[in-house]
Amino acid sequence: ETFVSMRISVLSVLLAGLACANALGLFFRTSWAHEVSDETLTAWFSLIAQGRAEGPGSPYYVEFLALQNIACNQLDPIGPPCNASAPTRSKQALGNSSLPYGTIWEADLAKIAKYFPLFDRVYVGTLWVDDWNPWDNASNTQAAAMQASVAQRFLQLYPSVPNMGWYVTEEGSINQVGETLTSSLAFADFLGKTTAALQALRTLPTLWSPAVTTPFGSYTPRMITTIEDNLVKLFDRLPFPIKLHFQDFLGQSVTFRFPFFYNYSAAFTCEADTVPYYQLLQRVATRAPRLEEVKVNMEMFAERLNNGEHGENNGANIINASPSEIALRKACYDSHSLAVGACWALPHWYYLWTYANATVYQPY
């Protein structure tokens, strides 16, 4: 009886936490459209369609979609690469041996574009820019031009997406960017040139999702002030407003081992890290109006390392987070009035919910 009561209590927290995530958005990597079966892709978006039909009170309600990247690149291992051969375990071969750098995955976009009307907004990313160096002004200029080229091609393919926004695919570590004035001004140059190039094509809301990568408590109060001041200088220099949904790093700092062990010993936490970083960035937004929105990218995954190495194409991989941990984290964010924004990522969200569906939650 005690065990049953504990199980019901934990599941109640799980379902309450996930169900209250009504206003969140979800990231989607465009290449997933060919890396899973059509049946799986349909199932993912059908659950969102159900939530949209039921309205904001539905546990499946998702407000917006963010496409991380829509074109191939040569160097970055999280791709998708320009070699169009199907990845290992891919369900569908693409049919071409290679594509030019920066080529949009048109077949993948065609599969998911029909779902765009489901969302209040669809933020469109571009690509990971090969050899990008934010500390080199010329590299930032080249990166902006490359992103604009991909974005322009997207607008040619889909000229009438009424709910569209831009997403800056390159990420970075927002706390490390703020550690020095040099790095802050370097990213101001990159973001300024990128947003200007995108806005020149079409004036749209713009989203960026860097990570926080250092435990907040490892900084002295003086260093926190330095980071805040430098980030104010960064956002003050931008020519256009930008929304920032920062990665909470609670997925990237959790590791997983088979058969079923989540290791939280080195993990970031809501109260020790996300809350104070959120408060820091809100102070920056108050002082720098170009930073028009601060929300949390609630990571819904954990990482299975390969001999201690992170990654996705090197034997390491990303798995779904523990559902109870996600629910408790979301409850913590709600209790501290932290707004949750674009979360990584749609497949993890789907499998968190289908786990609940397969166990206790009815009628869903």
mmCIF file of C-alpha atoms in Angstrom:
data_model
loop_
_atom_site.group_PDB
_atom_site.id
_atom_site.type_symbol
_atom_site.label_atom_id
_atom_site.label_comp_id
_atom_site.label_asym_id
_atom_site.label_seq_id
_atom_site.Cartn_x
_atom_site.Cartn_y
_atom_site.Cartn_z
ATOM 1 C CA GLU A 1 0.000 0.000 0.000
ATOM 2 C CA THR A 2 2.843 2.380 0.824
ATOM 3 C CA PHE A 3 4.531 1.612 -2.493
ATOM 4 C CA VAL A 4 1.298 2.221 -4.407
ATOM 5 C CA SER A 5 0.769 5.540 -2.633
ATOM 6 C CA MET A 6 4.310 6.663 -3.442
ATOM 7 C CA ARG A 7 3.883 5.640 -7.086
ATOM 8 C CA ILE A 8 0.647 7.615 -7.389
ATOM 9 C CA SER A 9 2.280 10.629 -5.749
ATOM 10 C CA VAL A 10 5.241 10.606 -8.136
ATOM 11 C CA LEU A 11 3.028 10.140 -11.174
ATOM 12 C CA SER A 12 0.773 12.969 -9.998
ATOM 13 C CA VAL A 13 3.781 15.275 -9.922
ATOM 14 C CA LEU A 14 4.859 14.007 -13.341
ATOM 15 C CA LEU A 15 1.526 14.615 -14.998
ATOM 16 C CA ALA A 16 0.897 17.938 -13.318
ATOM 17 C CA GLY A 17 4.338 19.160 -14.302
ATOM 18 C CA LEU A 18 4.070 18.154 -17.932
ATOM 19 C CA ALA A 19 0.467 19.252 -18.303
ATOM 20 C CA CYS A 20 1.172 22.774 -17.094
ATOM 21 C CA ALA A 21 3.735 23.329 -19.854
ATOM 22 C CA ASN A 22 1.087 24.956 -22.027
ATOM 23 C CA ALA A 23 2.998 27.921 -23.408
ATOM 24 C CA LEU A 24 6.174 26.150 -24.391
ATOM 25 C CA GLY A 25 7.640 25.794 -27.856
ATOM 26 C CA LEU A 26 9.670 22.947 -29.307
ATOM 27 C CA PHE A 27 12.840 22.746 -31.348
ATOM 28 C CA PHE A 28 13.019 20.507 -34.401
ATOM 29 C CA ARG A 29 16.083 19.505 -36.394
ATOM 30 C CA THR A 30 14.966 19.417 -40.012
ATOM 31 C CA SER A 31 17.025 16.340 -40.909
ATOM 32 C CA TRP A 32 14.951 14.271 -38.488
ATOM 33 C CA ALA A 33 12.292 14.251 -41.203
ATOM 34 C CA HIS A 34 14.374 11.724 -43.157
ATOM 35 C CA GLU A 35 16.003 10.011 -40.192
ATOM 36 C CA VAL A 36 12.715 8.571 -38.892
ATOM 37 C CA SER A 37 9.888 6.824 -40.669
ATOM 38 C CA ASP A 38 6.967 8.776 -42.084
ATOM 39 C CA GLU A 39 4.761 7.032 -39.527
ATOM 40 C CA THR A 40 6.895 8.307 -36.653
ATOM 41 C CA LEU A 41 6.984 11.838 -38.036
ATOM 42 C CA THR A 42 3.207 11.814 -38.427
ATOM 43 C CA ALA A 43 2.766 10.577 -34.856
ATOM 44 C CA TRP A 44 4.921 13.399 -33.486
ATOM 45 C CA PHE A 45 2.948 16.155 -35.165
ATOM 46 C CA SER A 46 -0.420 14.445 -34.691
ATOM 47 C CA LEU A 47 -0.038 14.731 -30.924
ATOM 48 C CA ILE A 48 0.622 18.450 -31.332
ATOM 49 C CA ALA A 49 -2.393 18.727 -33.640
ATOM 50 C CA GLN A 50 -4.506 17.080 -30.958
ATOM 51 C CA GLY A 51 -3.296 19.581 -28.389
ATOM 52 C CA ARG A 52 -3.990 22.515 -30.685
ATOM 53 C CA ALA A 53 -7.503 21.207 -31.391
ATOM 54 C CA GLU A 54 -8.186 20.856 -27.671
ATOM 55 C CA GLY A 55 -6.889 24.343 -26.910
ATOM 56 C CA PRO A 56 -4.501 25.881 -24.349
ATOM 57 C CA GLY A 57 -5.882 23.712 -21.564
ATOM 58 C CA SER A 58 -4.640 20.550 -23.259
ATOM 59 C CA PRO A 59 -1.489 18.929 -21.854
ATOM 60 C CA TYR A 60 -0.341 18.566 -25.465
ATOM 61 C CA TYR A 61 -0.672 22.239 -26.357
ATOM 62 C CA VAL A 62 2.475 23.605 -28.032
ATOM 63 C CA GLU A 63 2.634 27.279 -28.897
ATOM 64 C CA PHE A 64 5.461 27.515 -31.424
ATOM 65 C CA LEU A 65 8.049 25.565 -33.395
ATOM 66 C CA ALA A 66 11.722 26.423 -33.927
ATOM 67 C CA LEU A 67 13.616 24.807 -36.799
ATOM 68 C CA GLN A 68 17.207 24.543 -35.619
ATOM 69 C CA ASN A 69 18.734 24.336 -39.103
ATOM 70 C CA ILE A 70 17.387 23.736 -42.576
ATOM 71 C CA ALA A 71 20.542 23.355 -44.703
ATOM 72 C CA CYS A 72 23.601 21.128 -44.824
ATOM 73 C CA ASN A 73 27.091 21.971 -43.631
ATOM 74 C CA GLN A 74 30.428 20.238 -44.085
ATOM 75 C CA LEU A 75 32.261 20.392 -40.789
ATOM 76 C CA ASP A 76 30.023 20.547 -37.737
ATOM 77 C CA PRO A 77 29.325 17.009 -36.493
ATOM 78 C CA ILE A 78 25.739 17.786 -35.510
ATOM 79 C CA GLY A 79 25.036 18.530 -39.169
ATOM 80 C CA PRO A 80 23.125 17.595 -41.104
ATOM 81 C CA PRO A 81 26.156 17.015 -43.339
ATOM 82 C CA CYS A 82 26.191 17.731 -47.055
ATOM 83 C CA ASN A 83 26.900 14.083 -47.748
ATOM 84 C CA ALA A 84 23.343 13.069 -48.511
ATOM 85 C CA SER A 85 23.807 9.375 -47.861
ATOM 86 C CA ALA A 86 21.368 8.294 -45.179
ATOM 87 C CA PRO A 87 22.881 8.288 -41.664
ATOM 88 C CA THR A 88 23.327 5.058 -39.747
ATOM 89 C CA ARG A 89 19.940 3.652 -38.715
ATOM 90 C CA SER A 90 18.194 6.168 -40.960
ATOM 91 C CA LYS A 91 14.816 4.997 -42.188
ATOM 92 C CA GLN A 92 14.997 6.683 -45.570
ATOM 93 C CA ALA A 93 17.924 7.188 -47.920
ATOM 94 C CA LEU A 94 18.060 10.597 -49.550
ATOM 95 C CA GLY A 95 19.160 9.387 -52.949
ATOM 96 C CA ASN A 96 22.059 11.765 -53.684
ATOM 97 C CA SER A 97 25.741 11.168 -53.067
ATOM 98 C CA SER A 98 26.529 14.771 -52.146
ATOM 99 C CA LEU A 99 25.107 18.277 -52.090
ATOM 100 C CA PRO A 100 26.749 21.699 -52.222
ATOM 101 C CA TYR A 101 27.458 23.346 -48.888
ATOM 102 C CA GLY A 102 24.443 25.358 -47.752
ATOM 103 C CA THR A 103 21.888 23.374 -49.739
ATOM 104 C CA ILE A 104 18.455 23.355 -48.105
ATOM 105 C CA TRP A 105 16.975 19.960 -47.303
ATOM 106 C CA GLU A 106 13.959 20.606 -49.497
ATOM 107 C CA ALA A 107 12.453 17.125 -49.218
ATOM 108 C CA ASP A 108 12.612 17.280 -45.432
ATOM 109 C CA LEU A 109 11.074 20.751 -45.336
ATOM 110 C CA ALA A 110 8.279 19.609 -47.629
ATOM 111 C CA LYS A 111 7.365 16.923 -45.107
ATOM 112 C CA ILE A 112 7.073 19.309 -42.179
ATOM 113 C CA ALA A 113 5.855 22.514 -43.881
ATOM 114 C CA LYS A 114 2.300 21.199 -43.915
ATOM 115 C CA TYR A 115 2.364 21.391 -40.119
ATOM 116 C CA PHE A 116 3.396 25.063 -39.969
ATOM 117 C CA PRO A 117 -0.241 26.278 -39.621
ATOM 118 C CA LEU A 118 -0.512 24.361 -36.339
ATOM 119 C CA PHE A 119 1.701 26.888 -34.567
ATOM 120 C CA ASP A 120 1.394 30.496 -33.485
ATOM 121 C CA ARG A 121 4.882 31.004 -34.885
ATOM 122 C CA VAL A 122 7.533 29.012 -36.732
ATOM 123 C CA TYR A 123 11.088 30.254 -36.168
ATOM 124 C CA VAL A 124 13.294 29.285 -39.104
ATOM 125 C CA GLY A 125 16.992 28.656 -38.577
ATOM 126 C CA THR A 126 19.576 28.409 -41.325
ATOM 127 C CA LEU A 127 22.767 26.343 -40.860
ATOM 128 C CA TRP A 128 25.892 25.797 -38.812
ATOM 129 C CA VAL A 129 28.454 27.938 -40.621
ATOM 130 C CA ASP A 130 31.683 26.135 -41.489
ATOM 131 C CA ASP A 131 34.862 27.659 -40.034
ATOM 132 C CA TRP A 132 32.940 30.407 -38.235
ATOM 133 C CA ASN A 133 35.115 32.396 -35.821
ATOM 134 C CA PRO A 134 33.168 34.996 -33.811
ATOM 135 C CA TRP A 135 36.376 36.824 -32.856
ATOM 136 C CA ASP A 136 37.068 37.596 -36.520
ATOM 137 C CA ASN A 137 34.928 40.411 -37.948
ATOM 138 C CA ALA A 138 35.429 39.155 -41.486
ATOM 139 C CA SER A 139 34.251 35.679 -40.445
ATOM 140 C CA ASN A 140 31.143 37.211 -38.884
ATOM 141 C CA THR A 141 30.432 39.073 -42.121
ATOM 142 C CA GLN A 142 30.821 35.867 -44.109
ATOM 143 C CA ALA A 143 28.638 33.932 -41.664
ATOM 144 C CA ALA A 144 25.870 36.521 -41.920
ATOM 145 C CA ALA A 145 25.964 36.357 -45.723
ATOM 146 C CA MET A 146 25.828 32.549 -45.683
ATOM 147 C CA GLN A 147 22.858 32.523 -43.324
ATOM 148 C CA ALA A 148 21.079 35.134 -45.434
ATOM 149 C CA SER A 149 21.652 33.054 -48.565
ATOM 150 C CA VAL A 150 19.957 30.048 -46.953
ATOM 151 C CA ALA A 151 17.158 32.226 -45.577
ATOM 152 C CA GLN A 152 16.531 33.780 -48.973
ATOM 153 C CA ARG A 153 16.210 30.349 -50.546
ATOM 154 C CA PHE A 154 13.697 29.384 -47.860
ATOM 155 C CA LEU A 155 11.612 32.467 -48.676
ATOM 156 C CA GLN A 156 11.677 31.491 -52.342
ATOM 157 C CA LEU A 157 10.375 28.033 -51.443
ATOM 158 C CA TYR A 158 7.860 29.273 -48.854
ATOM 159 C CA PRO A 159 7.045 32.919 -49.576
ATOM 160 C CA SER A 160 3.792 33.007 -47.615
ATOM 161 C CA VAL A 161 4.362 31.650 -44.122
ATOM 162 C CA PRO A 162 2.285 34.159 -42.117
ATOM 163 C CA ASN A 163 3.489 33.045 -38.684
ATOM 164 C CA MET A 164 7.221 33.004 -39.438
ATOM 165 C CA GLY A 165 10.204 34.194 -37.396
ATOM 166 C CA TRP A 166 13.986 33.910 -37.702
ATOM 167 C CA TYR A 167 16.151 31.652 -35.553
ATOM 168 C CA VAL A 168 19.915 32.168 -35.145
ATOM 169 C CA THR A 169 21.296 28.634 -35.437
ATOM 170 C CA GLU A 170 24.737 29.300 -33.957
ATOM 171 C CA GLU A 171 24.521 29.071 -30.172
ATOM 172 C CA GLY A 172 27.472 29.735 -27.885
ATOM 173 C CA SER A 173 27.674 29.995 -24.098
ATOM 174 C CA ILE A 174 25.961 33.149 -22.901
ATOM 175 C CA ASN A 175 27.787 33.244 -19.564
ATOM 176 C CA GLN A 176 31.189 32.751 -21.196
ATOM 177 C CA VAL A 177 30.348 35.387 -23.775
ATOM 178 C CA GLY A 178 29.764 37.803 -20.907
ATOM 179 C CA GLU A 179 32.954 37.003 -19.047
ATOM 180 C CA THR A 180 35.039 39.476 -21.038
ATOM 181 C CA LEU A 181 34.264 42.633 -22.944
ATOM 182 C CA THR A 182 36.175 41.223 -25.922
ATOM 183 C CA SER A 183 33.929 38.179 -26.242
ATOM 184 C CA SER A 184 30.790 40.249 -25.686
ATOM 185 C CA LEU A 185 31.711 42.653 -28.452
ATOM 186 C CA ALA A 186 32.653 39.747 -30.745
ATOM 187 C CA PHE A 187 29.197 38.224 -30.342
ATOM 188 C CA ALA A 188 27.619 41.651 -30.717
ATOM 189 C CA ASP A 189 29.340 41.865 -34.089
ATOM 190 C CA PHE A 190 28.136 38.384 -35.092
ATOM 191 C CA LEU A 191 24.564 38.809 -33.880
ATOM 192 C CA GLY A 192 24.335 42.325 -35.241
ATOM 193 C CA LYS A 193 25.442 41.311 -38.729
ATOM 194 C CA THR A 194 23.310 38.146 -38.691
ATOM 195 C CA THR A 195 20.103 39.844 -37.571
ATOM 196 C CA ALA A 196 20.634 42.732 -39.986
ATOM 197 C CA ALA A 197 21.100 40.300 -42.887
ATOM 198 C CA LEU A 198 17.973 38.347 -41.959
ATOM 199 C CA GLN A 199 15.856 41.428 -41.322
ATOM 200 C CA ALA A 200 16.893 42.825 -44.696
ATOM 201 C CA LEU A 201 15.128 39.851 -46.264
ATOM 202 C CA ARG A 202 12.016 40.129 -44.136
ATOM 203 C CA THR A 203 11.317 41.958 -40.882
ATOM 204 C CA LEU A 204 10.429 39.219 -38.412
ATOM 205 C CA PRO A 205 10.839 38.370 -34.714
ATOM 206 C CA THR A 206 14.211 36.738 -34.049
ATOM 207 C CA LEU A 207 15.089 34.007 -31.538
ATOM 208 C CA TRP A 208 18.468 32.902 -30.183
ATOM 209 C CA SER A 209 19.145 30.000 -27.795
ATOM 210 C CA PRO A 210 22.655 29.964 -26.313
ATOM 211 C CA ALA A 211 23.506 27.778 -23.320
ATOM 212 C CA VAL A 212 24.663 28.481 -19.798
ATOM 213 C CA THR A 213 27.642 26.211 -19.262
ATOM 214 C CA THR A 214 29.250 27.166 -15.931
ATOM 215 C CA PRO A 215 27.650 26.489 -12.532
ATOM 216 C CA PHE A 216 26.337 29.830 -11.337
ATOM 217 C CA GLY A 217 27.790 29.350 -7.860
ATOM 218 C CA SER A 218 31.344 29.130 -9.211
ATOM 219 C CA TYR A 219 31.269 32.856 -10.030
ATOM 220 C CA THR A 220 32.033 35.541 -7.471
ATOM 221 C CA PRO A 221 29.500 38.369 -7.049
ATOM 222 C CA ARG A 222 31.986 40.676 -8.726
ATOM 223 C CA MET A 223 32.216 38.363 -11.752
ATOM 224 C CA ILE A 224 28.434 38.174 -11.984
ATOM 225 C CA THR A 225 28.361 41.977 -12.158
ATOM 226 C CA THR A 226 31.003 41.891 -14.898
ATOM 227 C CA ILE A 227 28.988 39.369 -16.925
ATOM 228 C CA GLU A 228 25.849 41.468 -16.562
ATOM 229 C CA ASP A 229 27.586 44.682 -17.611
ATOM 230 C CA ASN A 230 29.236 43.047 -20.624
ATOM 231 C CA LEU A 231 25.992 41.465 -21.798
ATOM 232 C CA VAL A 232 24.270 44.837 -21.561
ATOM 233 C CA LYS A 233 26.949 46.201 -23.892
ATOM 234 C CA LEU A 234 26.368 43.260 -26.256
ATOM 235 C CA PHE A 235 22.608 43.711 -26.585
ATOM 236 C CA ASP A 236 22.821 47.504 -26.682
ATOM 237 C CA ARG A 237 24.870 47.181 -29.865
ATOM 238 C CA LEU A 238 22.319 45.084 -31.755
ATOM 239 C CA PRO A 239 20.437 46.842 -34.547
ATOM 240 C CA PHE A 240 17.257 44.784 -33.989
ATOM 241 C CA PRO A 241 15.498 43.228 -30.982
ATOM 242 C CA ILE A 242 16.147 39.591 -30.160
ATOM 243 C CA LYS A 243 14.479 36.979 -27.975
ATOM 244 C CA LEU A 244 16.728 34.792 -25.841
ATOM 245 C CA HIS A 245 15.630 31.321 -24.697
ATOM 246 C CA PHE A 246 18.704 30.028 -22.904
ATOM 247 C CA GLN A 247 19.522 26.326 -22.632
ATOM 248 C CA ASP A 248 19.222 25.351 -18.971
ATOM 249 C CA PHE A 249 22.022 22.749 -19.382
ATOM 250 C CA LEU A 250 20.078 20.314 -17.198
ATOM 251 C CA GLY A 251 20.106 17.837 -20.054
ATOM 252 C CA GLN A 252 23.707 18.306 -21.133
ATOM 253 C CA SER A 253 24.970 17.936 -17.554
ATOM 254 C CA VAL A 254 23.069 14.677 -16.871
ATOM 255 C CA THR A 255 24.565 11.394 -18.034
ATOM 256 C CA PHE A 256 22.898 8.039 -18.610
ATOM 257 C CA ARG A 257 24.125 4.458 -18.419
ATOM 258 C CA PHE A 258 22.325 1.325 -19.424
ATOM 259 C CA PRO A 259 20.288 -0.470 -18.288
ATOM 260 C CA PHE A 260 18.541 2.492 -16.632
ATOM 261 C CA PHE A 261 20.660 4.851 -14.581
ATOM 262 C CA TYR A 262 20.574 8.645 -14.697
ATOM 263 C CA ASN A 263 23.589 10.276 -13.063
ATOM 264 C CA TYR A 264 22.788 13.700 -11.603
ATOM 265 C CA SER A 265 25.975 14.050 -9.544
ATOM 266 C CA ALA A 266 27.384 16.795 -11.790
ATOM 267 C CA ALA A 267 24.076 18.150 -13.050
ATOM 268 C CA PHE A 268 22.961 21.745 -12.998
ATOM 269 C CA THR A 269 19.808 22.369 -10.951
ATOM 270 C CA CYS A 270 16.810 24.631 -11.246
ATOM 271 C CA GLU A 271 17.341 26.544 -8.017
ATOM 272 C CA ALA A 272 21.136 26.730 -7.975
ATOM 273 C CA ASP A 273 21.667 27.537 -11.659
ATOM 274 C CA THR A 274 18.634 28.219 -13.849
ATOM 275 C CA VAL A 275 16.884 30.592 -11.451
ATOM 276 C CA PRO A 276 19.881 32.875 -10.814
ATOM 277 C CA TYR A 277 20.886 32.861 -14.500
ATOM 278 C CA TYR A 278 17.310 33.758 -15.449
ATOM 279 C CA GLN A 279 17.334 36.609 -12.935
ATOM 280 C CA LEU A 280 20.688 37.804 -14.288
ATOM 281 C CA LEU A 281 19.401 37.853 -17.852
ATOM 282 C CA GLN A 282 16.219 39.613 -16.791
ATOM 283 C CA ARG A 283 18.363 42.362 -15.265
ATOM 284 C CA VAL A 284 20.242 42.591 -18.561
ATOM 285 C CA ALA A 285 16.930 42.881 -20.436
ATOM 286 C CA THR A 286 15.809 45.698 -18.137
ATOM 287 C CA ARG A 287 18.982 47.633 -18.932
ATOM 288 C CA ALA A 288 19.210 46.657 -22.632
ATOM 289 C CA PRO A 289 15.805 46.860 -24.359
ATOM 290 C CA ARG A 290 17.105 45.102 -27.497
ATOM 291 C CA LEU A 291 16.935 41.945 -25.404
ATOM 292 C CA GLU A 292 13.158 41.861 -25.634
ATOM 293 C CA GLU A 293 12.432 38.472 -24.062
ATOM 294 C CA VAL A 294 14.111 35.988 -21.718
ATOM 295 C CA LYS A 295 12.812 32.434 -21.364
ATOM 296 C CA VAL A 296 14.219 29.009 -20.500
ATOM 297 C CA ASN A 297 14.991 26.267 -23.018
ATOM 298 C CA MET A 298 14.055 23.319 -20.787
ATOM 299 C CA GLU A 299 16.201 20.472 -22.074
ATOM 300 C CA MET A 300 14.167 17.253 -22.173
ATOM 301 C CA PHE A 301 17.066 14.855 -22.632
ATOM 302 C CA ALA A 302 20.122 13.312 -21.045
ATOM 303 C CA GLU A 303 23.403 12.240 -22.626
ATOM 304 C CA ARG A 304 24.910 8.790 -22.916
ATOM 305 C CA LEU A 305 28.636 9.433 -23.156
ATOM 306 C CA ASN A 306 31.227 7.490 -25.116
ATOM 307 C CA ASN A 307 34.281 7.039 -22.885
ATOM 308 C CA GLY A 308 33.501 10.369 -21.288
ATOM 309 C CA GLU A 309 32.984 12.164 -24.589
ATOM 310 C CA HIS A 310 29.827 14.095 -25.450
ATOM 311 C CA GLY A 311 28.416 14.107 -28.968
ATOM 312 C CA GLU A 312 25.996 12.512 -31.378
ATOM 313 C CA ASN A 313 28.078 10.991 -34.170
ATOM 314 C CA ASN A 314 30.978 9.636 -32.152
ATOM 315 C CA GLY A 315 29.382 6.753 -30.276
ATOM 316 C CA ALA A 316 27.750 9.051 -27.741
ATOM 317 C CA ASN A 317 24.073 9.831 -28.074
ATOM 318 C CA ILE A 318 21.122 11.773 -26.721
ATOM 319 C CA ILE A 319 18.285 9.979 -24.934
ATOM 320 C CA ASN A 320 15.016 11.034 -23.317
ATOM 321 C CA ALA A 321 15.218 12.541 -19.855
ATOM 322 C CA SER A 322 13.572 10.937 -16.860
ATOM 323 C CA PRO A 323 9.892 12.029 -16.983
ATOM 324 C CA SER A 324 9.727 12.614 -13.234
ATOM 325 C CA GLU A 325 12.822 14.848 -13.352
ATOM 326 C CA ILE A 326 11.320 16.960 -16.127
ATOM 327 C CA ALA A 327 8.076 17.329 -14.193
ATOM 328 C CA LEU A 328 9.854 18.352 -10.991
ATOM 329 C CA ARG A 329 12.020 20.815 -12.902
ATOM 330 C CA LYS A 330 8.999 22.398 -14.589
ATOM 331 C CA ALA A 331 7.274 22.675 -11.214
ATOM 332 C CA CYS A 332 10.378 24.455 -9.885
ATOM 333 C CA TYR A 333 10.336 26.880 -12.801
ATOM 334 C CA ASP A 334 6.661 27.605 -12.227
ATOM 335 C CA SER A 335 7.184 28.193 -8.514
ATOM 336 C CA HIS A 336 9.884 30.782 -9.306
ATOM 337 C CA SER A 337 7.852 32.370 -12.142
ATOM 338 C CA LEU A 338 10.355 31.391 -14.836
ATOM 339 C CA ALA A 339 8.873 31.493 -18.331
ATOM 340 C CA VAL A 340 9.598 28.370 -20.395
ATOM 341 C CA GLY A 341 10.184 28.964 -24.096
ATOM 342 C CA ALA A 342 11.565 26.826 -26.927
ATOM 343 C CA CYS A 343 12.592 23.430 -25.516
ATOM 344 C CA TRP A 344 14.932 20.825 -26.946
ATOM 345 C CA ALA A 345 13.270 18.994 -28.492
ATOM 346 C CA LEU A 346 10.080 17.749 -30.134
ATOM 347 C CA PRO A 347 10.945 14.004 -30.147
ATOM 348 C CA HIS A 348 11.831 14.042 -26.427
ATOM 349 C CA TRP A 349 8.601 15.902 -25.606
ATOM 350 C CA TYR A 350 6.605 13.331 -27.570
ATOM 351 C CA TYR A 351 8.176 10.355 -25.835
ATOM 352 C CA LEU A 352 7.784 11.927 -22.397
ATOM 353 C CA TRP A 353 4.077 12.165 -23.084
ATOM 354 C CA THR A 354 3.685 8.747 -24.627
ATOM 355 C CA TYR A 355 5.413 7.280 -21.564
ATOM 356 C CA ALA A 356 2.689 8.866 -19.479
ATOM 357 C CA ASN A 357 0.025 7.728 -21.923
ATOM 358 C CA ALA A 358 1.203 4.134 -21.772
ATOM 359 C CA THR A 359 1.080 4.018 -17.985
ATOM 360 C CA VAL A 360 -1.610 5.995 -16.209
ATOM 361 C CA TYR A 361 -2.972 9.025 -18.007
ATOM 362 C CA GLN A 362 -6.455 8.700 -19.420
ATOM 363 C CA PRO A 363 -8.140 9.441 -21.743
ATOM 364 C CA TYR A 364 -4.924 10.585 -23.441
#
